[in-house]
Coordinates of C-alpha atoms in Angstrom, one line a residue:
Chain A
M26 CA 17.5 5.6 -44.1
F27 CA 14.3 3.8 -43.8
R28 CA 10.7 5.0 -43.1
W29 CA 7.9 3.5 -40.9
E30 CA 5.7 1.8 -42.9
R31 CA 1.9 0.9 -42.3
S32 CA 2.0 -1.2 -39.0
I33 CA -0.3 -4.8 -39.0
P34 CA -2.3 -4.7 -36.1
L35 CA -2.2 -7.8 -33.7
R36 CA -5.2 -9.2 -31.8
G37 CA -3.1 -9.4 -28.9
S38 CA 0.0 -7.8 -27.5
A39 CA 3.5 -9.1 -27.9
A40 CA 4.6 -10.7 -24.5
A41 CA 8.2 -9.6 -23.4
L42 CA 10.2 -12.5 -24.2
C43 CA 13.5 -12.9 -26.5
N44 CA 13.3 -12.8 -30.2
N45 CA 9.3 -12.7 -30.1
L46 CA 8.9 -12.3 -34.2
S47 CA 9.2 -15.1 -36.9
V48 CA 8.8 -14.0 -40.4
L49 CA 8.1 -16.6 -43.2
Q50 CA 8.8 -15.2 -46.7
L51 CA 6.6 -16.9 -49.7
P52 CA 7.4 -15.0 -52.7
A53 CA 6.1 -17.4 -54.8
R54 CA 2.8 -16.6 -53.3
N55 CA 3.3 -13.2 -52.4
L56 CA 2.8 -13.5 -49.2
T57 CA 4.6 -12.9 -45.6
Y58 CA 3.7 -15.0 -42.6
F59 CA 4.0 -13.7 -39.5
G60 CA 4.5 -15.2 -35.9
V61 CA 3.8 -13.4 -32.5
V62 CA 3.6 -15.0 -29.3
H63 CA 0.9 -13.5 -26.4
G64 CA 0.8 -15.6 -23.2
P65 CA -0.3 -18.8 -23.9
S66 CA -1.1 -18.7 -27.5
A67 CA 0.9 -18.0 -30.8
Q68 CA -0.7 -15.4 -33.2
L69 CA -0.2 -16.4 -37.1
L70 CA -1.0 -13.8 -39.6
S71 CA -0.2 -13.7 -43.1
A72 CA 0.0 -10.8 -45.0
A73 CA 0.2 -9.1 -48.6
P74 CA 3.7 -7.3 -49.7
E75 CA 2.3 -3.8 -48.7
G76 CA 1.5 -5.0 -45.2
V77 CA -2.1 -5.8 -46.2
P78 CA -3.2 -8.1 -43.3
L79 CA -4.6 -11.6 -44.7
A80 CA -5.6 -13.9 -42.2
Q81 CA -5.1 -14.0 -38.6
R82 CA -5.5 -17.0 -36.2
Q83 CA -4.0 -18.0 -32.5
L84 CA -2.5 -21.5 -32.0
H85 CA -2.4 -22.6 -28.5
A86 CA 0.8 -25.2 -27.4
K87 CA -1.8 -28.4 -27.0
E88 CA -1.4 -29.9 -23.7
G89 CA -2.8 -33.2 -21.9
A90 CA -6.3 -32.9 -20.4
G91 CA -7.1 -30.9 -17.3
V92 CA -3.6 -29.0 -17.9
S93 CA -3.5 -25.2 -18.4
P94 CA -1.9 -24.5 -21.4
P95 CA 1.6 -23.2 -20.7
L96 CA 3.2 -19.9 -21.8
I97 CA 4.9 -20.0 -25.2
T98 CA 8.1 -18.5 -25.0
Q99 CA 8.9 -18.2 -28.7
V100 CA 7.4 -19.2 -32.1
H101 CA 9.6 -19.8 -35.3
W102 CA 9.5 -20.8 -39.0
C103 CA 12.3 -23.2 -39.4
V104 CA 13.2 -23.1 -43.2
L105 CA 14.9 -26.4 -43.8
P106 CA 15.8 -28.0 -47.1
F107 CA 13.1 -29.8 -48.0
R108 CA 10.2 -28.6 -45.5
V109 CA 9.5 -25.7 -43.5
L110 CA 8.5 -26.5 -39.9
L111 CA 6.8 -24.1 -37.4
V112 CA 8.0 -24.5 -33.8
L113 CA 6.5 -23.7 -31.0
T114 CA 8.3 -24.0 -27.7
S115 CA 7.2 -23.2 -23.7
H116 CA 8.8 -24.5 -20.9
R117 CA 7.2 -27.8 -20.9
G118 CA 8.3 -28.7 -24.2
I119 CA 8.7 -28.3 -28.0
Q120 CA 6.2 -28.5 -30.6
M121 CA 6.3 -29.0 -34.2
Y122 CA 3.8 -28.1 -36.4
E123 CA 3.1 -28.1 -40.6
S124 CA 4.3 -24.4 -41.9
N125 CA 0.6 -23.4 -41.8
G126 CA 0.1 -24.4 -37.9
Y127 CA -2.6 -26.9 -38.6
T128 CA -1.1 -30.3 -38.2
M129 CA 1.3 -31.2 -35.5
V130 CA 4.2 -33.6 -36.4
Y131 CA 6.1 -33.7 -33.2
W132 CA 6.0 -33.5 -29.5
H133 CA 9.1 -33.1 -27.2
A134 CA 8.4 -32.5 -23.7
L135 CA 11.1 -31.1 -21.2
D136 CA 12.0 -31.6 -17.9
S137 CA 10.6 -29.4 -15.5
G138 CA 14.2 -27.7 -15.1
D139 CA 15.2 -27.1 -18.8
A140 CA 14.5 -23.8 -20.8
S141 CA 13.8 -23.8 -24.5
P142 CA 16.8 -24.9 -26.8
G143 CA 19.2 -21.9 -27.0
T144 CA 18.3 -19.8 -24.3
W145 CA 19.3 -18.9 -20.6
S146 CA 20.5 -22.1 -19.7
G147 CA 22.8 -22.7 -22.6
R148 CA 21.8 -26.1 -23.6
V149 CA 21.1 -26.2 -27.6
L150 CA 18.9 -29.1 -28.7
V151 CA 19.8 -30.7 -32.2
F152 CA 16.8 -32.5 -34.4
D153 CA 17.2 -34.8 -36.9
I154 CA 14.2 -33.9 -39.4
P155 CA 13.0 -36.0 -42.6
A156 CA 12.3 -34.7 -45.4
K157 CA 8.3 -35.8 -44.6
G158 CA 6.4 -37.0 -42.2
P159 CA 6.2 -37.0 -38.1
N160 CA 9.6 -38.8 -37.5
I161 CA 11.5 -36.2 -35.6
V162 CA 14.3 -37.5 -33.9
L163 CA 16.2 -35.8 -30.9
S164 CA 20.0 -36.4 -32.4
E165 CA 21.7 -34.9 -29.6
E166 CA 22.4 -32.0 -27.0
L167 CA 25.0 -29.6 -26.8
A168 CA 25.9 -27.9 -23.5
G169 CA 28.0 -25.6 -24.1
H170 CA 27.6 -22.0 -23.3
Q171 CA 27.8 -21.3 -19.1
M172 CA 26.7 -17.9 -20.0
P173 CA 23.2 -16.8 -20.5
I174 CA 22.5 -16.0 -24.5
T175 CA 19.7 -13.8 -25.7
D176 CA 19.5 -15.1 -29.4
I177 CA 22.1 -16.7 -31.8
A178 CA 21.2 -15.7 -35.9
T179 CA 22.5 -18.5 -37.6
E180 CA 21.0 -20.3 -40.8
P181 CA 20.7 -23.8 -39.5
A182 CA 18.8 -24.6 -42.9
Q183 CA 21.7 -24.2 -44.9
G184 CA 24.0 -25.3 -42.0
Q185 CA 26.1 -22.4 -42.8
L186 CA 26.5 -19.2 -41.4
W187 CA 27.2 -16.0 -43.0
Q188 CA 30.5 -16.7 -44.5
G189 CA 31.5 -18.3 -41.4
I190 CA 30.6 -15.9 -39.1
I191 CA 28.7 -16.4 -36.0
A192 CA 26.8 -13.4 -34.6
A193 CA 25.2 -13.7 -30.6
G194 CA 23.4 -11.2 -29.1
Y195 CA 24.0 -10.7 -24.8
G196 CA 22.1 -9.6 -21.9
N197 CA 24.5 -6.8 -21.4
G198 CA 23.4 -5.3 -24.8
Q199 CA 26.6 -6.2 -26.8
V200 CA 27.0 -8.1 -29.6
H201 CA 29.9 -10.3 -30.6
L202 CA 30.8 -12.1 -33.6
Y203 CA 32.9 -15.1 -34.1
E204 CA 35.0 -16.6 -36.6
A205 CA 33.2 -19.8 -36.7
T206 CA 36.0 -22.1 -37.6
T207 CA 38.2 -21.3 -34.8
G208 CA 35.8 -19.9 -32.6
N209 CA 37.5 -17.1 -31.8
L210 CA 35.9 -13.7 -31.0
H211 CA 36.9 -10.9 -33.7
V212 CA 34.2 -8.1 -33.1
Q213 CA 33.0 -6.6 -30.2
I214 CA 30.0 -4.1 -30.3
N215 CA 28.5 -2.2 -27.6
A216 CA 25.7 -2.0 -29.5
H217 CA 22.2 -1.8 -26.7
A218 CA 21.9 0.0 -23.4
R219 CA 19.6 -2.9 -22.4
A220 CA 19.7 -6.4 -23.3
I221 CA 19.3 -7.7 -26.5
C222 CA 16.0 -9.3 -27.5
A223 CA 16.4 -10.3 -31.3
L224 CA 19.0 -10.7 -34.1
D225 CA 18.5 -11.3 -37.6
L226 CA 20.6 -11.9 -41.1
A227 CA 19.9 -10.9 -44.5
S228 CA 21.8 -13.1 -45.9
E229 CA 22.2 -11.8 -49.4
V230 CA 24.0 -8.9 -48.7
G231 CA 25.5 -9.7 -45.0
K232 CA 23.6 -7.3 -42.9
L233 CA 22.5 -7.9 -39.3
L234 CA 19.5 -6.6 -37.0
S235 CA 19.6 -6.1 -33.5
A236 CA 16.9 -4.8 -31.7
G237 CA 17.2 -4.2 -27.8
E238 CA 15.0 -3.4 -24.6
D239 CA 16.3 -0.1 -24.9
T240 CA 14.1 0.7 -27.7
F241 CA 16.5 0.7 -30.3
V242 CA 16.7 -1.4 -33.7
H243 CA 20.4 -1.2 -35.4
I244 CA 21.6 -2.4 -38.7
W245 CA 24.9 -4.0 -39.3
K246 CA 27.0 -4.3 -42.2
L247 CA 29.4 -7.4 -42.2
S248 CA 32.1 -8.1 -44.0
R249 CA 35.9 -9.2 -44.2
N250 CA 39.1 -7.2 -44.4
P251 CA 40.8 -8.0 -47.9
E252 CA 44.2 -8.2 -46.6
S253 CA 43.9 -10.1 -42.9
G254 CA 40.7 -11.8 -43.7
Y255 CA 39.4 -10.7 -40.2
I256 CA 35.6 -10.0 -39.6
E257 CA 34.9 -6.6 -39.5
V258 CA 31.5 -4.4 -39.2
E259 CA 30.1 -1.1 -39.7
H260 CA 27.2 0.5 -38.5
C261 CA 24.2 1.4 -41.1
H262 CA 21.3 2.5 -39.7
G263 CA 19.5 3.3 -36.3
E264 CA 16.3 3.4 -35.0
C265 CA 14.3 4.2 -31.9
V266 CA 10.4 2.6 -31.5
A267 CA 9.7 5.3 -28.6
D268 CA 8.9 3.9 -25.1
T269 CA 8.8 0.4 -26.3
Q270 CA 10.6 -2.2 -24.9
L271 CA 11.5 -4.3 -28.2
C272 CA 11.2 -8.0 -27.8
G273 CA 11.4 -9.1 -31.6
A274 CA 12.8 -8.1 -34.7
R275 CA 12.9 -9.6 -38.6
F276 CA 14.2 -8.8 -41.7
C277 CA 11.3 -9.1 -44.1
D278 CA 13.2 -9.8 -47.4
S279 CA 16.9 -11.2 -47.8
S280 CA 18.1 -8.2 -48.9
G281 CA 17.4 -6.3 -46.2
N282 CA 15.5 -3.6 -47.5
S283 CA 12.6 -3.7 -44.7
F284 CA 12.2 -4.9 -41.2
A285 CA 9.5 -5.6 -38.8
V286 CA 9.7 -5.5 -34.8
T287 CA 7.3 -6.1 -32.4
G288 CA 7.5 -4.6 -28.4
Y289 CA 6.0 -5.7 -25.2
D290 CA 2.8 -4.6 -24.6
L291 CA 2.5 -3.4 -28.5
A292 CA -0.2 -4.6 -30.0
E293 CA 0.7 -4.2 -33.9
I294 CA 3.9 -5.5 -35.6
R295 CA 6.0 -2.3 -36.7
R296 CA 7.4 -2.2 -40.3
F297 CA 10.1 -0.1 -42.0
S298 CA 11.6 -0.1 -45.2
S299 CA 14.3 1.5 -46.9
V300 CA 14.1 5.0 -49.2
Chain B
M22 CA 2.5 -10.3 7.0
F23 CA 6.3 -11.2 7.9
N24 CA 5.4 -13.7 10.1
R25 CA 7.4 -16.7 9.3
K26 CA 5.0 -19.2 8.4
F27 CA 3.1 -17.2 5.9
M28 CA 7.2 -16.2 4.4
E29 CA 7.7 -19.6 4.0
E30 CA 4.2 -20.4 2.1
L31 CA 5.2 -17.2 0.0
F32 CA 8.8 -18.8 -0.8
K33 CA 7.9 -21.9 -2.0
P34 CA 8.4 -22.7 -5.7
Q35 CA 5.1 -22.0 -7.5
E36 CA 3.5 -20.5 -10.8
L37 CA 2.5 -16.9 -11.1
Y38 CA -0.6 -15.7 -9.3
S39 CA -3.2 -15.4 -11.4
K40 CA -5.0 -11.6 -11.2
K41 CA -8.2 -13.2 -9.0
A42 CA -5.7 -14.7 -7.1
L43 CA -3.1 -11.7 -5.9
R44 CA -6.3 -9.4 -5.6
T45 CA -7.5 -12.0 -3.0
V46 CA -4.4 -12.2 -1.0
Y47 CA -4.1 -8.4 -1.4
E48 CA -7.6 -7.6 0.1
R49 CA -6.9 -10.3 3.2
L50 CA -3.7 -8.3 3.9
A51 CA -5.4 -5.0 3.7
H52 CA -7.9 -6.0 6.1
A53 CA -6.0 -8.0 8.2
S54 CA -5.1 -4.7 9.8
I55 CA -7.4 -2.3 11.8
M56 CA -8.1 -0.6 8.5
K57 CA -11.3 -1.4 6.3
L58 CA -11.6 -0.5 2.8
N59 CA -14.9 -0.6 0.7
Q60 CA -15.2 -1.8 -2.9
A61 CA -14.2 1.5 -4.8
S62 CA -11.6 2.3 -2.4
M63 CA -9.8 -1.1 -2.7
D64 CA -9.9 -0.9 -6.6
K65 CA -8.3 2.2 -6.6
L66 CA -5.3 1.2 -4.1
Y67 CA -5.3 -1.8 -5.8
D68 CA -4.8 -0.3 -9.4
L69 CA -2.2 2.0 -8.1
M70 CA 0.0 -0.8 -6.3
T71 CA -0.3 -2.7 -9.5
M72 CA 0.9 0.1 -11.6
A73 CA 3.5 1.4 -9.1
F74 CA 4.5 -2.4 -9.3
K75 CA 4.5 -2.6 -13.4
Y76 CA 6.5 0.4 -13.4
Q77 CA 9.3 -0.7 -11.1
V78 CA 9.7 -4.1 -12.7
L79 CA 9.6 -2.1 -16.4
L80 CA 12.2 0.2 -15.5
C81 CA 14.5 -2.1 -13.6
P82 CA 18.2 -1.4 -15.7
R83 CA 19.2 -5.2 -15.3
P84 CA 16.9 -7.8 -14.3
K85 CA 18.7 -8.4 -11.3
D86 CA 17.2 -4.9 -10.0
V87 CA 14.2 -6.3 -9.4
L88 CA 15.9 -7.8 -5.9
L89 CA 17.5 -4.3 -5.4
V90 CA 13.7 -2.9 -5.7
T91 CA 12.7 -5.8 -3.2
F92 CA 15.5 -4.7 -0.9
N93 CA 14.4 -0.7 -1.0
H94 CA 11.0 -1.9 -0.4
L95 CA 11.9 -3.7 3.0
D96 CA 14.1 -0.7 3.6
T97 CA 11.3 1.5 4.0
I98 CA 9.1 -0.9 6.0
K99 CA 12.3 -1.4 8.3
G100 CA 12.2 2.5 8.9
F101 CA 8.7 2.6 9.3
I102 CA 8.8 -0.4 12.1
R103 CA 12.0 1.0 13.7
D104 CA 10.5 0.7 17.1
S105 CA 9.6 -3.0 17.3
P106 CA 12.3 -5.2 17.6
T107 CA 9.9 -8.0 17.0
I108 CA 8.8 -7.3 13.5
L109 CA 12.4 -5.9 12.9
Q110 CA 13.7 -9.3 12.9
Q111 CA 11.3 -10.9 11.2
V112 CA 11.9 -8.7 8.5
D113 CA 15.5 -8.9 8.4
E114 CA 15.0 -12.8 8.5
T115 CA 13.2 -12.2 4.8
L116 CA 16.5 -10.3 3.7
R117 CA 18.3 -12.9 4.7
Q118 CA 16.2 -15.8 3.0
L119 CA 15.6 -13.4 -0.3
T120 CA 19.6 -13.3 -0.3
E121 CA 19.8 -16.9 0.1
I122 CA 17.2 -17.9 -2.2
Y123 CA 17.9 -15.3 -5.4
G124 CA 21.1 -13.6 -4.5
G125 CA 23.0 -16.3 -6.3
L126 CA 21.0 -16.8 -9.4
S127 CA 22.3 -16.0 -13.0
A128 CA 21.3 -12.6 -15.0
G129 CA 19.1 -15.3 -17.6
E130 CA 17.3 -16.7 -14.6
F131 CA 16.7 -13.2 -13.2
Q132 CA 15.6 -12.4 -16.9
L133 CA 13.3 -15.2 -17.2
I134 CA 11.8 -13.9 -13.5
R135 CA 11.2 -10.5 -15.2
Q136 CA 10.0 -11.3 -17.9
T137 CA 7.4 -13.6 -16.4
L138 CA 6.3 -10.9 -14.1
L139 CA 5.8 -8.7 -17.1
I140 CA 3.2 -11.2 -18.3
F141 CA 1.3 -10.4 -15.2
F142 CA 1.2 -6.8 -16.0
Q143 CA 0.3 -7.1 -19.9
D144 CA -1.9 -4.4 -21.3
L145 CA -2.2 -2.5 -17.9
H146 CA -2.1 0.8 -19.2
I147 CA -4.2 2.5 -15.6
R148 CA -3.2 6.4 -15.8
V149 CA -1.8 7.7 -12.5
S150 CA -1.7 11.1 -11.9
M151 CA 1.4 11.4 -9.8
F152 CA 2.9 9.2 -12.7
L153 CA 1.9 11.8 -15.2
K154 CA 2.7 14.7 -13.0
D155 CA 6.3 13.4 -12.9
K156 CA 6.4 12.7 -16.9
V157 CA 7.0 9.2 -16.1
Q158 CA 3.8 7.8 -17.8
N159 CA 2.2 9.5 -21.3
N160 CA -1.1 9.9 -21.7
N161 CA -1.9 7.2 -23.2
G162 CA -0.9 4.9 -20.1
R163 CA 2.6 4.0 -21.3
F164 CA 5.6 4.4 -19.4
V165 CA 8.4 6.6 -21.1
L166 CA 11.5 4.5 -21.4
P167 CA 14.2 7.1 -21.2
V168 CA 17.0 7.0 -23.7
S169 CA 19.7 8.7 -21.5
G170 CA 21.1 8.6 -18.3
P171 CA 23.4 5.7 -16.7
V172 CA 23.7 2.4 -18.2
P173 CA 22.8 -0.7 -16.4
W174 CA 25.9 -1.6 -14.0
G175 CA 27.7 -4.4 -16.1
T176 CA 26.7 -2.8 -19.9
E177 CA 29.0 -0.6 -21.7
V178 CA 27.7 2.5 -23.0
P179 CA 26.7 2.0 -26.6
G180 CA 28.5 3.7 -29.6
L181 CA 32.0 1.6 -30.0
I182 CA 32.5 -1.0 -32.0
R183 CA 36.4 -2.9 -31.2
M184 CA 38.0 -5.6 -33.6
F185 CA 40.4 -8.0 -32.9
N186 CA 43.0 -10.4 -34.4
N187 CA 43.2 -14.0 -34.1
K188 CA 45.8 -13.5 -30.6
G189 CA 42.7 -11.4 -29.5
E190 CA 44.8 -8.2 -29.8
E191 CA 42.4 -4.8 -30.3
V192 CA 43.5 -4.0 -33.9
K193 CA 41.2 -1.4 -34.7
R194 CA 38.1 1.0 -33.1
I195 CA 35.1 2.8 -34.5
E196 CA 32.7 4.6 -32.8
F197 CA 29.1 5.1 -34.1
K198 CA 26.3 7.1 -33.4
H199 CA 23.7 5.0 -31.3
G200 CA 21.0 7.4 -30.8
G201 CA 21.1 7.8 -26.9
N202 CA 22.6 9.9 -24.3
Y203 CA 23.8 7.5 -22.3
V204 CA 26.8 7.2 -19.7
P205 CA 28.5 5.1 -17.6
A206 CA 27.0 3.5 -14.3
P207 CA 28.4 5.4 -11.2
K208 CA 28.4 2.0 -9.2
E209 CA 26.7 -1.1 -8.4
G210 CA 23.8 -1.8 -5.4
S211 CA 24.3 -3.3 -2.4
F212 CA 22.8 -6.8 -1.7
E213 CA 23.9 -6.8 1.3
L214 CA 21.6 -6.6 4.4
Y215 CA 22.2 -3.0 4.8
G216 CA 23.9 -0.7 2.3
D217 CA 23.2 1.8 -0.6
R218 CA 21.3 0.4 -3.1
V219 CA 21.9 2.6 -5.6
L220 CA 18.8 2.4 -7.4
K221 CA 15.7 4.6 -6.9
L222 CA 12.6 2.4 -7.6
G223 CA 11.6 1.0 -4.8
T224 CA 11.8 3.5 -2.5
N225 CA 9.0 5.9 -1.1
M226 CA 7.1 7.8 -4.0
Y227 CA 5.6 9.9 -1.4
S228 CA 8.7 11.3 0.1
V229 CA 8.5 14.5 -0.9
N230 CA 7.9 18.2 1.2
Q231 CA 4.4 19.1 -0.3
P232 CA 1.4 16.9 -0.3
V233 CA 0.9 14.7 -3.2
E234 CA -2.3 14.2 -4.8
T235 CA -2.9 10.8 -6.4
H236 CA -5.7 9.6 -8.6
V237 CA -5.7 6.5 -10.5
S238 CA -8.1 6.4 -14.1
G239 CA -7.7 9.6 -15.1
S240 CA -10.7 10.9 -12.9
S241 CA -10.9 14.5 -11.8
K242 CA -11.8 14.0 -8.2
N243 CA -9.3 15.0 -5.5
L244 CA -7.7 13.0 -3.0
A245 CA -6.9 13.9 0.6
S246 CA -3.0 13.8 0.9
W247 CA -1.3 10.5 1.9
T248 CA 0.9 10.9 5.3
Q249 CA 4.4 11.8 4.2
E250 CA 7.5 10.0 5.6
S251 CA 8.2 11.5 9.3
I252 CA 11.5 11.7 10.7
A253 CA 11.1 13.2 13.8
P254 CA 8.6 11.4 16.5
N255 CA 5.8 13.2 17.2
P256 CA 4.9 13.7 21.1
L257 CA 1.5 13.7 20.2
A258 CA 1.0 10.4 18.5
K259 CA 0.7 8.3 21.1
E260 CA -2.0 10.2 22.4
E261 CA -3.2 10.3 19.4
L262 CA -3.6 6.4 18.7
N263 CA -4.8 6.0 22.4
F264 CA -7.4 8.3 21.5
L265 CA -7.9 6.0 18.2
A266 CA -8.2 2.9 19.8
R267 CA -10.6 4.5 22.4
L268 CA -12.9 5.0 19.7
M269 CA -12.4 1.8 18.2
G270 CA -13.3 0.3 21.6
G271 CA -9.6 -1.1 22.0
M272 CA -9.2 -0.1 25.7
E273 CA -11.4 -1.4 28.7
I274 CA -13.3 2.1 28.9
K275 CA -16.2 1.9 26.5
K276 CA -17.5 -0.2 24.3
P277 CA -17.4 1.2 20.5
S278 CA -20.5 3.3 19.1
G279 CA -20.7 1.9 15.7
P280 CA -21.8 -1.2 14.8
E281 CA -18.3 -2.7 14.2
P282 CA -15.1 -2.5 15.7
G283 CA -12.3 -1.4 13.5
F284 CA -12.3 1.8 11.3
R285 CA -12.9 2.2 7.5
L286 CA -10.5 4.0 5.2
N287 CA -11.9 5.7 2.4
L288 CA -9.4 6.9 -0.4
F289 CA -12.1 9.9 -1.5
T290 CA -12.9 13.0 0.3
T291 CA -16.5 12.1 1.1
D292 CA -18.7 9.1 1.2
E293 CA -20.4 10.4 -1.2
E294 CA -17.6 10.4 -3.6
E295 CA -16.6 6.8 -3.1
E296 CA -20.0 5.4 -3.8
Q297 CA -19.9 7.8 -7.0
A298 CA -16.6 6.2 -7.7
A299 CA -17.9 2.7 -7.5
L300 CA -20.5 3.4 -10.2
T301 CA -18.6 4.6 -12.7
R302 CA -15.7 2.5 -12.5
P303 CA -15.4 0.9 -15.7
E304 CA -16.5 -2.7 -16.1
E305 CA -13.2 -4.3 -16.9
L306 CA -11.2 -3.1 -14.0
S307 CA -13.6 -4.5 -11.3
Y308 CA -12.2 -7.8 -10.0
E309 CA -14.5 -10.4 -8.6
V310 CA -13.7 -11.2 -4.5
I311 CA -14.8 -14.8 -4.6
N312 CA -13.3 -17.0 -7.0
I313 CA -14.3 -20.2 -8.3
Q314 CA -11.1 -21.4 -10.0
A315 CA -10.1 -25.2 -9.9
T316 CA -6.6 -24.6 -10.3
Q317 CA -3.6 -24.8 -8.2
D318 CA -3.2 -21.3 -7.6
Q319 CA -6.4 -21.1 -6.2
Q320 CA -5.4 -23.8 -3.4
R321 CA -2.2 -21.7 -3.2
S322 CA -4.2 -18.8 -2.4
E323 CA -6.4 -20.3 0.2
E324 CA -3.5 -21.7 2.0
L325 CA -2.5 -18.1 2.3
A326 CA -5.6 -16.9 3.2
R327 CA -5.8 -19.4 5.8
I328 CA -2.7 -18.5 7.3
M329 CA -3.9 -15.1 7.3
G330 CA -6.9 -15.8 8.9
E331 CA -4.9 -16.0 12.1
F332 CA -4.0 -12.6 11.7
E333 CA -7.5 -11.1 12.3
I334 CA -8.2 -8.9 15.0
T335 CA -10.5 -10.4 17.6
E336 CA -13.9 -8.9 18.5
Q337 CA -13.3 -8.7 21.9
P338 CA -11.2 -5.7 23.3
R339 CA -8.6 -6.7 25.4
L340 CA -9.1 -5.3 28.8
S341 CA -6.0 -3.9 30.6
T342 CA -5.0 -1.9 33.6
S343 CA -2.2 0.6 31.8
K344 CA -3.7 2.9 29.7
G345 CA -0.5 4.4 27.6
D346 CA 0.8 1.4 26.1
D347 CA -2.2 -0.5 25.2
L348 CA -2.8 0.1 21.4
L349 CA 0.8 -0.4 20.9
A350 CA 0.8 -3.5 22.6
M351 CA -2.4 -4.7 21.0
M352 CA -0.8 -4.2 17.2
D353 CA 2.2 -6.2 18.6
E354 CA -0.2 -9.5 18.9
L355 CA -1.3 -9.3 15.5

């Protein structure tokens, strides 16, 4: 069971984008960072464990002189083995910053026909990121998916998936679980009545969080059948955020005991924790 | 409005309009007819349009349904102008163009369109009494998102987990409680030129038998009721229109007695109420009609405004010999 915790107010409401919430836990500093997109700016804020907000600032995607700032499509903290980068994507390009958002280290401009990686065009861009410094290189482009995908929860940092399982959320409200080695579909969940906007994994316990535009958040437990080894799943918990079209959801800790959601027109981050 | 040049301009790929640009276009459209509105009534009409549009986009079950909503709008318009073959043809042409340009887009592209439209409406929570009465809007101005009813076409009712083996055969099936109360979608709406759209969003909000009150921003003033959808043609209609035309000075008989041609639409019951509303209107909802932006959307709206300028009603009344069909012929000229 989960209960509704103290919400964190935002300066601007969250935009109706997919995956519009990024969370970076910094247990060593007893802090959690949150990132939410509102139009042309990303709101970055830090909070103490009980959700007490500490600092908040806006980050705009930098543009050339005389051009109006683009609308941001996603903000995400990428946790890599040696460093953490803050990535901002827009229809015009991808910008990467140091994790506090103060220094830009890389800027990749997209052609006008492209979208941000891993979204509706189905293309995935892979970057080589060195341990330090700005020498980031686009290493390849994977044009795999024909169908639009709204989010994929993997763990790009370790290059591992949770026990070889890929979870994908779709625009028709389904969650699919694939065997990473074979690419076979093993589980199909009729999870939501509208498009899924975000997925997140709590790696320590194999819990999956899905949020949809139907106002619901669901938590699932992934496992493997001890005999066949096939992927299995069970539903743990569902929560309804009334009259709110959700646009982002993340676990706030790797054991899946707390999570946060954002919604279109909602000027706060709603937090839930287990009792 | 369905003039080919105007439509061509609208169909060009372009960025989302700013709020000021859209307001300019809207005002020019409203005033291109024989109708005039003052600032307070214009604001009210614009707010109503904006919130109704937001409602329709937000409540669309699947992103592609924004196209069905548009088709519903056009179908209703065709009902109004059914006796005018020239305009009917223009509307049909618009429908064809919509189908050609948008009919083949993927679900992901429609999702992008819908998300972009929602950016325009972000943080708008103006209360509309009709929506409040029908319980589709809460008192805080946010729309109700029901968790029951039919799922969108192409979506399954939530609550089922299916597990497969390596050969793709289903080996296990479990159900779970998802919290909503959904049923399967009955059928898909038609995207043809004519057809049952199935979706009710975008149909006439006012097509009920009893008069409907519509006010905006929660004020306690009453509005005169809007016209209802009339099915049977009124034999007096032509006479009424001609009387109106005479008052406006559109006939050969006499010059208009007032200082200006055309007539002014007041959305309030008296002129005093209108002035009062203009004074008490919250600051943040007022729009500047004149925009001094040097950005691309300003150019676009100027281009549109230039084309619409050609629609303006001319000052001199048209002289004609036949009385009965004068007004209708004159309106055809626009």
